[in-house]
Amino acid sequence: MDRLGERAPVMAPDAMLPLIARVARRVRELPDTWTLDLVAADGGPLMRYAPGQFTMMYAFGVGEIPVSVSGDAADQTRLVQTVRAVGKVSEAVTRLAAGDTLGLRGPYGTAWPVAEGYGRDVVVVAGGLGLAPLRPALYQLQAERKRFGKLVLLYGTRRPEDILFRRQLANWRRQLDMEIEVTVDHAGAAWRGHVGVVTRLIPRLGIDVDNAMALVCGPEVMMRFAASALNDIGVPEEAIHLSLERNMKCAVGLCGHCQFAGSFVCKDGAVMRYDKVRRLLGLKEI
Amino acid sequence: MNDHAAAVITHEGLGGLIAGLRAEGFRVIGPRLRDQAIVYDDIESVADLPAGWTDEQEGGHYRVRRREDAALFGYNVGPHAWKRFLHPPLLRLWRAERSADGMTVTATSEPAERYAFLAVRSCELHAIAIQDRVFLQGPYVDPHYKARREGAFIVAVNCGQAGGTCFCTSMNTGPKAEEGFDLSLTELLGDRHEFLVEVGSERGAALLAAVPHRPAERQDAAQAANAVARAEGNMGRHMRSDDVRELLLANLEHPRWDDVAERCLTCGNCTMVCPTCFCTAVEDENDLAGNAAERKRRWDSCFTMDFSYIHGGSVRSSGRSRYRQWMTHKLANWVDQFGTSGCVGCGRCITWCPVGIDITEEVRAIRGEGGSDGRA
Ligand SMILES: Cc1cc2nc3c(=O)[nH]c(=O)nc-3n(C[C@H](O)[C@H](O)[C@H](O)COP(=O)(O)OP(=O)(O)OC[C@H]3O[C@@H](n4cnc5c(N)ncnc54)[C@H](O)[C@@H]3O)c2cc1C
Ligand code: SF4
Ligand code: SF4
Ligand code: FES
């Protein structure tokens, strides 16, 4: 009865096992938001990733959270992530100092389809911290500037003090041949820019809507209104890309937490095409 | 299938199958009567099986009861599903320790058992095949499931009667076990209490060859077919399933979701007993000194508030949206995710719902055939 014996159970490597990363540099962006440059524990490169992807960051004994890459994918010597401290894990992660270690899994998820914008106008719409996951796409637009038509970044935050990557925005505006419009919800008298929600800037966009692509990241309501406004001025649904957010425990399609109807945001997203999610975004509590 | 002829065994042959599996190092799991329910647990011999017991099932109701005969497999499905062995309710994943220059992480999960499952129903074979798609056929494989699943030996049993909440015929998942087993039994009750054995694999054939058996005759096959036909004919529930995906997706704002939300306690029992529900959460624990931490994985339910929590609040905070998530996942979204329905019609969610919410009745109501109860 030898054939019954077959093989004994073997355990394949587990995607849930984190690798160990080390903080090489920590920069305060805003009072509650920090950018970490990460390398492998031995100082070497960590992982290859594409703009729009995210990792699972594990703070020792506290927990694990999804965080998008915010650095330049062309520089694979370090992994750059920008985290806002909002709760227990993100607070622990942002408290890590240079030299400290953390667990890291990934990269996961879909990428911003930047190359689809070759030969077209590209509009980037960011709300609040949503600028961080879009920054890798902006780096790529910058690196390949000649391949795109008109570039526009529309960025909305609550108050002028909440503007992220302020210096870099100024540099890009100067060097990049990119139109950058910043708007805030509330501002004092010193603010000379736009006031109001970012979607209000969309009808005034001077782009070739039939030949344009849009990348949108921010709170879900903001993305819903922005995508719909872009579509209203003529940008096709298939040319609008959003980055969705759902609770995530595994990031590998196995825990069920990130479901968005028939999709798993961790593997079918986080970047998803508007035409695939438009109807569901209009419903509550999906 | 294959060309191994069917055979007939007695209690002695069945005992031989169990002993043979144990001798090969399998941990044999099968039905046992415990705490007034038929559950899946370790089996050492035929004497452990629930001879002469059956179960009575209705919406929100389960009771074991004596049969008039000594059938070993004369019940339907109980509160346990095989997923508790292949996809354990609680699993240690890894342990992190502080070290001189940071931390180390080591996998800590216990080695997987080699299981032999005795008396797996057709709907349950389908449920296992569905979890195979979830855990083995996506871009990432769950190594814990894989290790438990790969060597597992499966002895199926065909149903000779359906339970009060069964609707496998509606979901095309039974009652006859067609594939996915090593051996399959049909209990032949009558003057001679025997079991027709069909062979599904080479190792099934090898195991059968080693126990006393006789070739099956035409009347044995006919008696087995009768038993299955009887089960087919007395399904407790029915559900039209050919268009149910489209039906639910077109009715995400149907008033019935409010109606069911008024009854549902969001207790999550339905997700715990369902043989295909696979969701898990992770937990992090520290030792007191804070020098070691452990990560565990635990079954989770889409009925909890935490399940969909993102900073600022739960995405699905109403009971309405959580029931809708569960039911549309089972019957509609599952098809988009895994190319198959997530429901095999086992009826567990109906039986074990404390308020007797019936998935077949909810579908009927959304179809506009409300008013009738879920009964066939
Ligand atoms: C694809 C993706 C990319 C993200 N990128 C960034 C980023 O670049 N920078 C950044 O600061 N934040 C990002 N987030 C949000 C970040 O994951 C949450 O802020 C974080 O999980 C909050 O955890 P907490 O323990 O600090 O907060 P708590 O409020 O204590 O949350 C408790 C738990 O709920 C879950 N949870 C809470 N909020 C979220 C959320 N928004 N998304 C998913 N799970 C959540 C987590 O499991 C968390 O541990 C991203 C989320 C997703 C899904
Ligand atoms: S949804 Fe209900 S009937 Fe369908 S497989 Fe799950 S427990 Fe069984
Ligand atoms: S349907 Fe029934 S078993 Fe499921 S969560 Fe609601 S009350 Fe609990
Ligand atoms: S995060 Fe676990 S399935 Fe997507």
XYZ file of C-alpha atoms and ligand atoms in Angstrom:
735
model
C 0.000 0.000 0.000
C 2.951 2.229 -0.696
C 1.080 4.532 -2.981
C -1.058 5.765 -0.101
C 1.952 7.256 1.562
C 2.639 9.852 -1.121
C 4.533 12.875 0.044
C 4.543 14.243 3.536
C 3.153 17.777 3.861
C 5.727 20.410 2.991
C 5.434 24.059 3.863
C 6.172 26.459 1.036
C 7.452 29.943 1.910
C 4.714 32.153 3.308
C 3.923 35.471 1.628
C 2.847 36.663 5.072
C 6.450 36.573 6.329
C 7.932 40.074 6.286
C 11.506 40.855 5.395
C 13.446 43.185 7.646
C 14.028 46.757 6.513
C 16.015 49.544 8.106
C 15.214 53.245 8.226
C 18.010 55.087 6.435
C 16.490 58.533 6.775
C 13.417 60.092 8.326
C 12.060 63.459 7.226
C 9.207 65.380 8.794
C 6.899 66.639 6.057
C 4.061 67.960 8.224
C 3.502 67.860 11.985
C 1.831 64.427 11.631
C 3.403 63.163 8.409
C 6.852 61.677 7.878
C 8.779 60.286 4.950
C 10.966 57.241 5.569
C 13.766 56.101 3.284
C 14.115 52.358 3.723
C 16.881 49.939 2.818
C 17.397 46.244 3.502
C 18.665 45.414 7.007
C 22.168 44.964 5.534
C 21.959 48.349 3.818
C 21.351 46.986 0.307
C 18.377 47.601 -1.974
C 14.983 46.269 -0.816
C 12.688 45.568 -3.713
C 11.770 46.692 -7.198
C 8.434 48.423 -7.471
C 6.336 50.453 -9.858
C 4.618 53.810 -9.200
C 1.258 53.255 -7.479
C 2.236 50.055 -5.674
C 2.175 49.711 -1.895
C 3.843 47.678 0.826
C 2.723 46.282 4.167
C 4.742 47.974 6.930
C 5.028 46.117 10.225
C 5.886 47.908 13.469
C 7.288 45.476 16.038
C 4.507 44.043 18.162
C 2.003 46.700 17.097
C 0.690 45.659 13.696
C 0.899 45.986 9.963
C -0.559 48.587 7.565
C -0.691 49.216 3.817
C 1.311 52.250 2.697
C 1.973 53.381 -0.847
C 5.399 54.018 -2.228
C 6.059 57.757 -2.502
C 9.575 57.728 -3.936
C 11.142 57.591 -7.372
C 10.862 54.094 -8.850
C 13.931 54.791 -10.974
C 16.010 54.871 -7.776
C 15.719 51.326 -6.555
C 18.478 51.707 -3.972
C 15.928 52.859 -1.428
C 12.233 52.527 -0.843
C 10.579 55.815 0.056
C 7.236 55.888 1.860
C 5.291 58.773 3.358
C 3.091 58.017 6.359
C 0.563 60.099 8.250
C 0.199 59.178 11.933
C -3.514 58.554 12.436
C -3.622 55.518 14.732
C -1.611 52.906 16.531
C 0.426 51.376 13.709
C 1.011 54.530 11.694
C 2.086 56.303 14.891
C 4.568 53.532 15.659
C 5.913 53.581 12.106
C 6.390 57.350 12.069
C 8.222 57.198 15.420
C 10.949 54.976 13.945
C 14.296 56.763 13.789
C 17.194 56.292 11.397
C 18.792 52.895 12.100
C 15.571 51.330 13.468
C 14.132 48.239 11.826
C 10.649 47.318 10.707
C 9.007 44.445 8.851
C 8.087 44.910 5.230
C 6.167 42.912 2.633
C 5.543 43.704 -0.992
C 5.430 45.461 -3.284
C 1.768 44.766 -3.972
C -0.988 45.919 -6.234
C -1.387 47.543 -9.612
C 0.583 50.500 -10.907
C -0.292 53.933 -12.292
C -0.297 53.242 -16.067
C 1.982 56.193 -16.766
C 3.149 54.843 -20.139
C -0.446 54.940 -21.385
C -0.054 58.703 -21.287
C 2.694 58.806 -23.940
C 1.644 61.269 -26.604
C -1.265 62.502 -24.502
C -2.069 65.247 -22.035
C -1.862 64.018 -18.440
C -3.874 65.389 -15.518
C -2.908 64.389 -11.982
C -5.514 65.141 -9.312
C -4.462 64.758 -5.668
C -6.377 65.323 -2.449
C -4.521 65.676 0.869
C -2.109 62.825 1.529
C -3.146 61.406 -1.877
C -0.245 63.356 -3.321
C 2.199 60.848 -1.777
C 1.045 57.773 -3.761
C 1.020 59.953 -6.897
C 4.551 61.245 -6.450
C 6.204 58.209 -8.099
C 4.052 58.883 -11.177
C 5.090 62.549 -11.108
C 8.765 61.490 -10.998
C 8.197 59.346 -14.076
C 6.363 62.154 -15.888
C 9.306 64.382 -15.062
C 11.914 61.861 -16.241
C 10.122 61.295 -19.529
C 8.727 64.798 -19.915
C 9.137 64.893 -23.718
C 6.898 61.909 -24.264
C 3.810 63.629 -22.864
C 1.658 66.509 -24.040
C 0.437 69.029 -21.537
C 0.931 68.140 -17.854
C -1.365 69.453 -15.128
C -1.329 68.763 -11.394
C -4.399 69.777 -9.408
C -3.808 69.473 -5.691
C -6.274 70.191 -2.929
C -5.643 70.260 0.820
C -7.576 71.510 3.803
C -5.368 74.479 4.750
C -2.200 76.051 3.328
C -0.228 74.522 6.233
C -1.194 71.028 5.013
C 0.524 71.290 1.658
C 2.814 68.301 1.238
C 6.166 68.294 -0.595
C 5.981 72.106 -0.793
C 9.535 72.699 -2.014
C 9.332 69.976 -4.601
C 6.100 71.421 -5.973
C 7.828 74.767 -6.423
C 10.752 73.102 -8.205
C 8.507 71.140 -10.488
C 6.526 74.218 -11.365
C 9.770 75.920 -12.380
C 11.557 73.082 -14.166
C 8.923 70.796 -15.413
C 6.800 72.701 -17.835
C 3.857 71.512 -15.787
C 0.851 73.532 -14.728
C 0.362 73.172 -10.976
C -2.787 74.448 -9.308
C -3.111 74.212 -5.554
C -6.408 74.837 -3.808
C -7.324 74.799 -0.118
C -10.640 74.414 1.659
C -9.967 77.152 4.212
C -7.343 79.888 4.190
C -6.403 83.101 5.953
C -5.860 86.427 4.227
C -2.229 85.606 3.383
C -3.250 82.849 0.924
C -3.287 84.054 -2.656
C -4.140 80.755 -4.346
C -7.444 79.016 -5.046
C -9.979 78.344 -2.309
C -12.507 75.544 -2.686
C -12.594 71.841 -3.497
C -10.188 70.543 -6.113
C -12.985 69.382 -8.420
C -13.900 73.035 -9.042
C -10.659 73.437 -11.023
C -11.518 70.664 -13.450
C -13.999 72.474 -15.736
C -11.320 75.096 -16.455
C -8.693 72.574 -17.588
C -7.272 73.514 -20.968
C -6.444 70.002 -22.145
C -7.220 67.886 -25.184
C -9.879 65.798 -23.441
C -10.148 63.255 -26.253
C -6.478 62.527 -25.920
C -5.856 62.802 -22.193
C -5.260 60.544 -19.226
C -6.042 61.305 -15.567
C -4.551 59.856 -12.370
C -6.573 60.560 -9.224
C -5.796 59.838 -5.567
C -7.388 61.149 -2.390
C -10.343 60.509 -0.110
C -13.005 58.370 -1.807
C -15.609 61.146 -2.083
C -13.066 63.483 -3.609
C -12.067 60.833 -6.171
C -15.703 60.180 -7.015
C -16.414 63.862 -7.682
C -13.113 64.428 -9.486
C -13.570 61.441 -11.782
C -17.103 62.426 -12.558
C -16.064 66.043 -13.292
C -13.261 64.813 -15.570
C -15.713 62.600 -17.374
C -18.141 65.521 -17.692
C -15.576 67.631 -19.554
C -14.997 64.728 -21.936
C -12.159 62.603 -20.552
C -13.245 59.006 -21.304
C -13.974 56.781 -18.274
C -11.307 54.306 -19.418
C -8.667 57.056 -19.313
C -9.300 57.899 -15.640
C -7.458 55.929 -12.951
C -8.153 55.987 -9.199
C -6.386 54.451 -6.203
C -8.899 52.839 -3.844
C -8.542 52.278 -0.131
C -9.954 49.373 1.855
C -8.997 47.557 5.044
C -6.173 45.132 4.273
C -4.831 42.292 6.364
C -2.892 40.195 3.860
C -2.419 42.214 0.633
C -2.180 38.934 -1.290
C -5.829 38.169 -2.035
C -6.347 35.651 0.764
C -7.894 37.415 3.767
C -10.985 38.889 2.110
C -10.829 42.247 3.874
C -10.216 44.517 0.903
C -13.165 43.345 -1.169
C -14.822 45.903 -3.353
C -17.681 43.928 -4.916
C -16.068 41.522 -7.400
C -12.563 42.922 -6.906
C -9.861 42.629 -4.291
C -8.345 46.084 -3.903
C -5.014 44.514 -2.884
C -4.509 42.585 -6.109
C -6.962 44.048 -8.659
C -6.108 47.553 -7.326
C -5.288 49.694 -5.560
C -5.100 51.575 -8.890
C -8.302 50.825 -10.791
C -9.905 52.153 -13.948
C -12.885 54.418 -13.407
C -15.167 52.609 -15.865
C -14.811 49.444 -13.762
C -15.776 51.100 -10.470
C -17.954 54.057 -11.424
C -21.312 52.477 -10.661
C -20.178 51.012 -7.332
C -18.590 54.266 -6.181
C -22.028 55.813 -6.424
C -23.467 53.343 -3.902
C -23.049 53.588 -0.156
C -21.103 51.059 1.935
C -19.786 48.761 -0.811
C -13.193 8.819 -13.704
C -11.240 5.556 -13.970
C -11.752 1.928 -14.745
C -11.690 0.483 -11.246
C -14.869 -1.508 -10.706
C -17.123 -0.675 -7.799
C -17.034 -3.047 -4.829
C -19.128 -3.767 -1.774
C -17.790 -3.860 1.769
C -19.288 -4.597 5.161
C -18.584 -2.992 8.546
C -15.496 -5.144 8.615
C -14.235 -3.661 5.346
C -15.018 -0.159 6.542
C -13.071 -0.847 9.732
C -10.234 -2.061 7.510
C -10.260 1.206 5.552
C -10.004 3.220 8.766
C -7.278 0.989 10.170
C -5.407 1.034 6.856
C -5.404 4.830 6.757
C -4.256 5.044 10.362
C -1.504 2.534 9.692
C -0.324 4.740 6.838
C 0.060 7.631 9.250
C -3.094 9.525 8.370
C -5.051 11.285 11.069
C -8.551 10.033 10.292
C -11.315 12.576 10.857
C -14.971 11.688 10.550
C -18.446 12.182 12.001
C -18.997 11.695 15.734
C -21.856 12.474 18.041
C -20.733 15.066 20.578
C -22.699 17.567 22.647
C -25.945 16.798 20.839
C -24.532 17.432 17.382
C -22.746 15.424 14.722
C -19.318 17.001 14.407
C -16.035 16.121 12.678
C -13.402 14.714 14.997
C -10.779 11.970 15.292
C -12.003 8.491 14.386
C -10.260 5.352 15.588
C -12.732 2.727 14.511
C -16.230 2.118 13.139
C -17.508 2.227 16.722
C -16.847 5.976 16.803
C -19.315 6.678 13.970
C -22.834 7.936 14.827
C -24.653 4.636 14.237
C -28.405 5.032 14.317
C -28.407 8.828 14.598
C -29.806 11.436 12.282
C -30.334 15.171 12.443
C -33.414 17.322 12.103
C -32.796 20.703 10.492
C -34.884 23.783 9.838
C -34.260 27.531 9.783
C -32.652 28.253 13.171
C -33.191 24.674 14.309
C -30.920 21.606 14.691
C -31.591 18.499 16.730
C -30.106 14.998 16.668
C -32.551 12.166 16.887
C -32.511 8.337 16.860
C -33.161 6.565 13.578
C -35.074 3.349 13.285
C -32.075 1.653 11.695
C -28.381 1.532 12.452
C -27.202 3.700 9.543
C -23.707 5.075 10.085
C -24.120 7.986 7.681
C -27.838 8.638 8.078
C -27.509 12.321 8.977
C -26.738 15.344 6.787
C -24.240 18.084 7.560
C -23.640 19.500 11.035
C -22.071 22.659 12.408
C -18.546 21.626 11.353
C -17.100 21.852 7.879
C -13.814 20.333 6.696
C -12.373 23.816 6.405
C -11.604 23.719 10.135
C -8.849 21.214 9.302
C -7.618 22.567 5.964
C -7.952 26.232 6.942
C -7.634 26.197 10.756
C -9.664 28.697 12.820
C -6.478 29.882 14.533
C -2.959 29.601 13.169
C 0.357 30.941 14.390
C 2.171 32.587 11.511
C 5.463 33.878 12.821
C 7.369 35.255 15.743
C 9.471 38.416 15.815
C 12.287 38.949 18.282
C 14.375 41.954 19.078
C 18.041 41.435 18.298
C 21.188 43.458 18.767
C 20.769 45.330 15.499
C 16.998 45.254 15.052
C 14.667 42.314 14.767
C 14.404 38.822 13.371
C 11.314 37.044 12.121
C 10.825 33.277 12.099
C 7.912 31.188 10.854
C 6.267 29.362 13.742
C 3.321 27.500 12.285
C 3.011 23.917 13.466
C 3.779 21.266 10.829
C 0.676 20.305 8.894
C -1.114 17.051 9.714
C -1.741 14.399 7.076
C -5.484 14.112 7.133
C -7.865 11.449 5.911
C -11.443 12.691 5.833
C -14.167 10.085 6.215
C -17.714 10.758 4.987
C -17.330 13.924 2.947
C -20.636 14.854 1.289
C -20.863 15.943 -2.339
C -21.627 19.565 -1.389
C -18.548 19.460 0.828
C -16.341 18.153 -1.982
C -17.512 21.144 -3.993
C -16.786 23.448 -1.038
C -13.234 22.075 -0.838
C -12.823 22.583 -4.596
C -13.988 26.193 -4.124
C -11.463 26.811 -1.334
C -8.816 25.226 -3.591
C -9.509 28.024 -6.061
C -9.233 30.646 -3.320
C -6.071 29.375 -1.659
C -4.199 27.543 -4.408
C -5.149 29.039 -7.744
C -4.658 32.788 -7.298
C -1.477 34.808 -7.771
C -0.469 33.911 -4.180
C -0.814 30.476 -2.620
C -1.608 29.914 1.051
C 1.176 27.499 2.049
C -0.685 26.389 5.188
C -3.740 25.293 3.227
C -1.575 23.753 0.535
C 0.374 21.604 2.979
C -2.817 20.285 4.591
C -4.724 19.845 1.374
C -2.192 18.188 -0.906
C -1.791 14.844 0.733
C -5.293 14.645 2.217
C -7.130 11.378 1.566
C -10.837 11.782 0.927
C -13.542 9.191 1.475
C -16.799 10.654 0.226
C -20.259 9.475 1.178
C -23.349 9.835 -0.979
C -26.460 11.165 0.711
C -29.387 8.776 1.009
C -31.675 11.550 2.236
C -31.593 15.335 2.192
C -31.801 17.585 5.219
C -34.465 20.166 5.901
C -32.254 23.045 4.778
C -30.376 21.305 1.936
C -30.472 22.638 -1.630
C -27.461 21.088 -3.366
C -29.539 20.147 -6.414
C -30.225 23.874 -6.946
C -26.499 24.642 -6.868
C -25.469 21.608 -8.982
C -23.287 20.308 -6.186
C -24.948 17.020 -5.260
C -26.192 14.820 -3.847
C -23.984 12.311 -5.720
C -20.218 12.672 -5.288
C -18.841 12.780 -8.840
C -15.186 13.694 -8.400
C -12.578 14.937 -5.983
C -12.428 11.808 -3.790
C -10.194 8.786 -3.393
C -13.059 6.500 -2.435
C -16.775 7.125 -2.283
C -19.276 5.182 -0.206
C -23.004 4.681 -0.565
C -24.664 3.124 2.437
C -26.867 0.173 1.470
C -29.446 -0.230 4.202
C -31.559 -3.328 4.268
C -31.302 -6.953 5.260
C -27.595 -6.805 4.691
C -26.112 -3.514 5.907
C -23.301 -2.872 3.409
C -21.500 -0.078 1.584
C -21.026 0.303 -2.130
C -17.522 1.637 -2.780
C -16.559 3.608 -5.876
C -12.922 4.302 -6.606
C -11.691 7.788 -7.504
C -7.910 7.404 -7.476
C -5.090 4.901 -7.618
C -4.390 5.233 -3.926
C -8.097 4.708 -3.274
C -7.895 1.493 -5.294
C -4.836 0.392 -3.324
C -6.559 0.970 -0.008
C -9.691 -0.880 -1.112
C -7.647 -3.830 -2.418
C -6.226 -4.348 1.064
C -9.593 -4.842 2.816
C -12.193 -7.612 2.494
C -14.648 -6.750 -0.307
C -16.780 -8.331 -2.987
C -17.482 -7.104 -6.522
C -20.573 -4.897 -6.781
C -23.509 -6.457 -8.586
C -26.135 -4.787 -10.648
C -28.628 -4.778 -7.778
C -26.097 -3.110 -5.464
C -25.607 -0.316 -7.980
C -29.379 -0.013 -8.392
C -29.908 0.197 -4.641
C -27.211 2.902 -4.367
C -28.770 4.860 -7.226
C -32.131 4.645 -5.444
C -30.656 6.057 -2.274
C -29.221 9.032 -4.144
C -32.480 9.557 -6.021
C -34.312 9.618 -2.696
C -32.020 12.404 -1.476
C -32.482 14.268 -4.731
C -36.224 14.050 -4.310
C -36.479 15.404 -0.783
C -34.374 18.560 -0.762
C -35.610 20.818 2.036
C -34.977 24.001 0.055
C -34.697 25.186 -3.532
C -33.136 28.234 -5.089
C -33.121 29.289 -8.714
C -29.418 29.861 -9.273
C -28.826 30.266 -13.016
C -29.325 34.038 -13.002
C -28.797 34.832 -9.334
C -25.564 36.769 -9.920
C -27.255 39.165 -12.338
C -30.336 39.341 -10.107
C -28.394 40.465 -7.038
C -26.065 42.845 -8.874
C -29.079 44.564 -10.400
C -30.692 44.902 -6.966
C -28.002 46.328 -4.704
C -30.485 48.930 -3.461
C -33.483 46.592 -3.087
C -35.700 47.321 -0.032
C -35.312 43.684 1.013
C -31.827 44.494 2.355
C -33.489 46.786 4.911
C -35.986 44.089 5.739
C -33.346 41.406 6.372
C -31.242 43.929 8.326
C -34.096 44.246 10.805
C -33.930 40.519 11.506
C -30.170 39.875 11.246
C -28.219 40.067 14.519
C -24.907 40.430 12.614
C -23.629 37.601 14.810
C -21.585 36.071 11.989
C -22.704 32.475 12.698
C -23.484 32.024 9.014
C -19.919 32.848 8.029
C -18.395 30.573 10.669
C -20.408 27.495 9.636
C -20.191 28.106 5.892
C -17.776 25.630 4.284
C -16.512 28.164 1.735
C -16.181 31.395 3.771
C -12.439 31.982 4.004
C -11.853 35.437 5.500
C -9.245 35.886 8.207
C -7.827 38.629 10.400
C -4.388 38.821 11.966
C -3.511 39.508 15.582
C -0.278 40.741 17.074
C 0.728 39.825 20.587
C 3.701 40.905 22.669
C 5.391 39.170 25.530
C 5.407 41.200 28.747
C 8.976 42.419 28.344
C 8.265 43.580 24.788
C 11.174 41.587 23.362
C 9.127 39.122 21.349
C 5.952 39.446 19.361
C 3.802 36.872 17.668
C 1.462 37.145 14.729
C -1.563 34.878 14.461
C -4.244 34.422 11.863
C -7.847 33.890 12.918
C -11.128 33.291 11.044
C -12.921 36.568 10.632
C -16.418 37.518 9.552
C -17.655 40.254 7.231
C -20.428 40.811 9.787
C -18.097 42.563 12.246
C -17.586 46.337 12.251
C -13.803 45.929 12.346
C -13.808 43.952 9.137
C -14.158 46.999 6.897
C -12.608 49.574 9.251
C -10.468 52.228 7.683
C -9.282 55.277 9.540
C -12.350 57.345 10.309
C -14.909 54.543 10.435
C -16.136 51.277 8.976
C -16.965 51.224 5.286
C -19.899 48.922 6.035
C -21.300 50.265 9.265
C -24.950 49.294 8.727
C -26.246 45.761 9.169
C -27.935 46.171 5.817
C -24.622 46.635 4.015
C -22.994 43.773 5.878
C -25.715 41.252 5.069
C -25.653 42.516 1.484
C -21.882 42.078 1.385
C -22.153 38.503 2.630
C -24.937 37.385 0.348
C -23.735 39.174 -2.775
C -20.265 37.805 -2.135
C -21.536 34.233 -1.874
C -23.840 34.313 -4.859
C -22.510 37.015 -7.187
C -19.085 38.534 -6.537
C -17.568 35.107 -5.946
C -18.264 34.306 -9.600
C -16.234 37.346 -10.686
C -13.461 36.584 -8.229
C -13.081 32.835 -8.598
C -15.200 31.723 -11.554
C -17.641 29.792 -9.378
C -20.485 30.460 -6.975
C -19.421 30.656 -3.331
C -22.479 28.699 -2.201
C -22.818 24.925 -2.421
C -26.330 24.696 -0.975
C -25.346 22.876 2.215
C -27.937 24.802 4.250
C -25.673 25.359 7.276
C -26.193 29.125 7.285
C -29.959 28.591 7.434
C -29.840 25.972 10.183
C -27.358 27.802 12.397
C -28.770 31.305 12.054
C -30.252 32.041 15.480
C -33.183 33.831 13.863
C -33.552 31.446 10.935
C -32.666 33.819 8.097
C -32.811 31.751 4.925
C -30.607 32.627 1.959
C -33.017 30.892 -0.444
C -35.932 32.900 0.890
C -33.974 36.162 0.644
C -33.188 35.431 -3.002
C -36.844 34.672 -3.655
C -37.893 37.933 -2.052
C -35.470 39.941 -4.183
C -36.797 38.095 -7.196
C -40.198 39.478 -6.286
C -41.543 36.128 -5.208
C -41.767 37.203 -1.581
C -44.351 35.992 0.850
C -43.600 32.311 0.584
C -41.228 30.888 3.141
C -38.021 29.172 2.136
C -39.453 25.693 2.125
C -39.548 23.588 -0.978
C -3.488 50.797 -0.749
C -3.322 51.718 0.412
C -2.326 52.670 0.373
C -2.149 53.526 1.453
N -1.135 54.438 1.387
C -0.899 55.248 2.440
C 0.188 56.157 2.425
O 0.918 56.247 1.440
N 0.404 56.920 3.526
C -0.403 56.826 4.634
O -0.156 57.535 5.606
N -1.451 55.995 4.658
C -1.715 55.186 3.596
N -2.776 54.304 3.649
C -3.656 54.337 4.818
C -3.027 53.577 5.969
O -2.982 52.202 5.675
C -3.851 53.807 7.249
O -3.738 55.116 7.634
C -3.401 52.897 8.370
O -3.806 51.570 8.099
C -3.956 53.316 9.712
O -3.581 52.358 10.661
P -3.426 52.718 12.204
O -3.197 51.441 12.920
O -2.393 53.750 12.350
O -4.815 53.394 12.532
P -6.079 52.823 13.311
O -7.161 53.821 13.109
O -5.671 52.468 14.710
O -6.452 51.541 12.487
C -6.570 50.247 13.007
C -6.400 49.255 11.875
O -7.418 49.433 10.869
C -6.880 49.261 9.580
N -6.953 50.529 8.833
C -7.194 51.732 9.372
N -7.221 52.679 8.412
C -6.980 52.059 7.237
C -6.885 52.528 5.890
N -7.052 53.819 5.573
N -6.652 51.643 4.930
C -6.488 50.337 5.235
N -6.559 49.828 6.505
C -6.808 50.692 7.487
C -5.459 48.804 9.776
O -5.430 47.403 9.824
C -5.111 49.408 11.119
O -4.033 48.782 11.760
C -3.003 53.457 2.583
C -4.015 52.498 2.604
C -4.187 51.643 1.541
C -5.279 50.632 1.568
S -23.936 30.159 1.934
Fe -25.079 28.818 3.343
S -25.913 27.161 2.035
Fe -24.316 28.225 0.848
S -22.435 27.021 1.220
Fe -22.446 28.694 2.766
S -23.479 27.788 4.573
Fe -23.899 26.422 2.830
S -27.745 35.914 8.776
Fe -28.178 34.888 10.774
S -26.270 33.766 11.234
Fe -25.730 35.300 9.645
S -25.036 37.136 10.807
Fe -27.274 37.419 10.445
S -28.265 36.544 12.323
Fe -26.115 35.778 12.322
S -5.957 42.499 1.737
Fe -6.371 40.400 2.103
S -7.555 39.907 0.328
Fe -6.882 41.926 -0.107
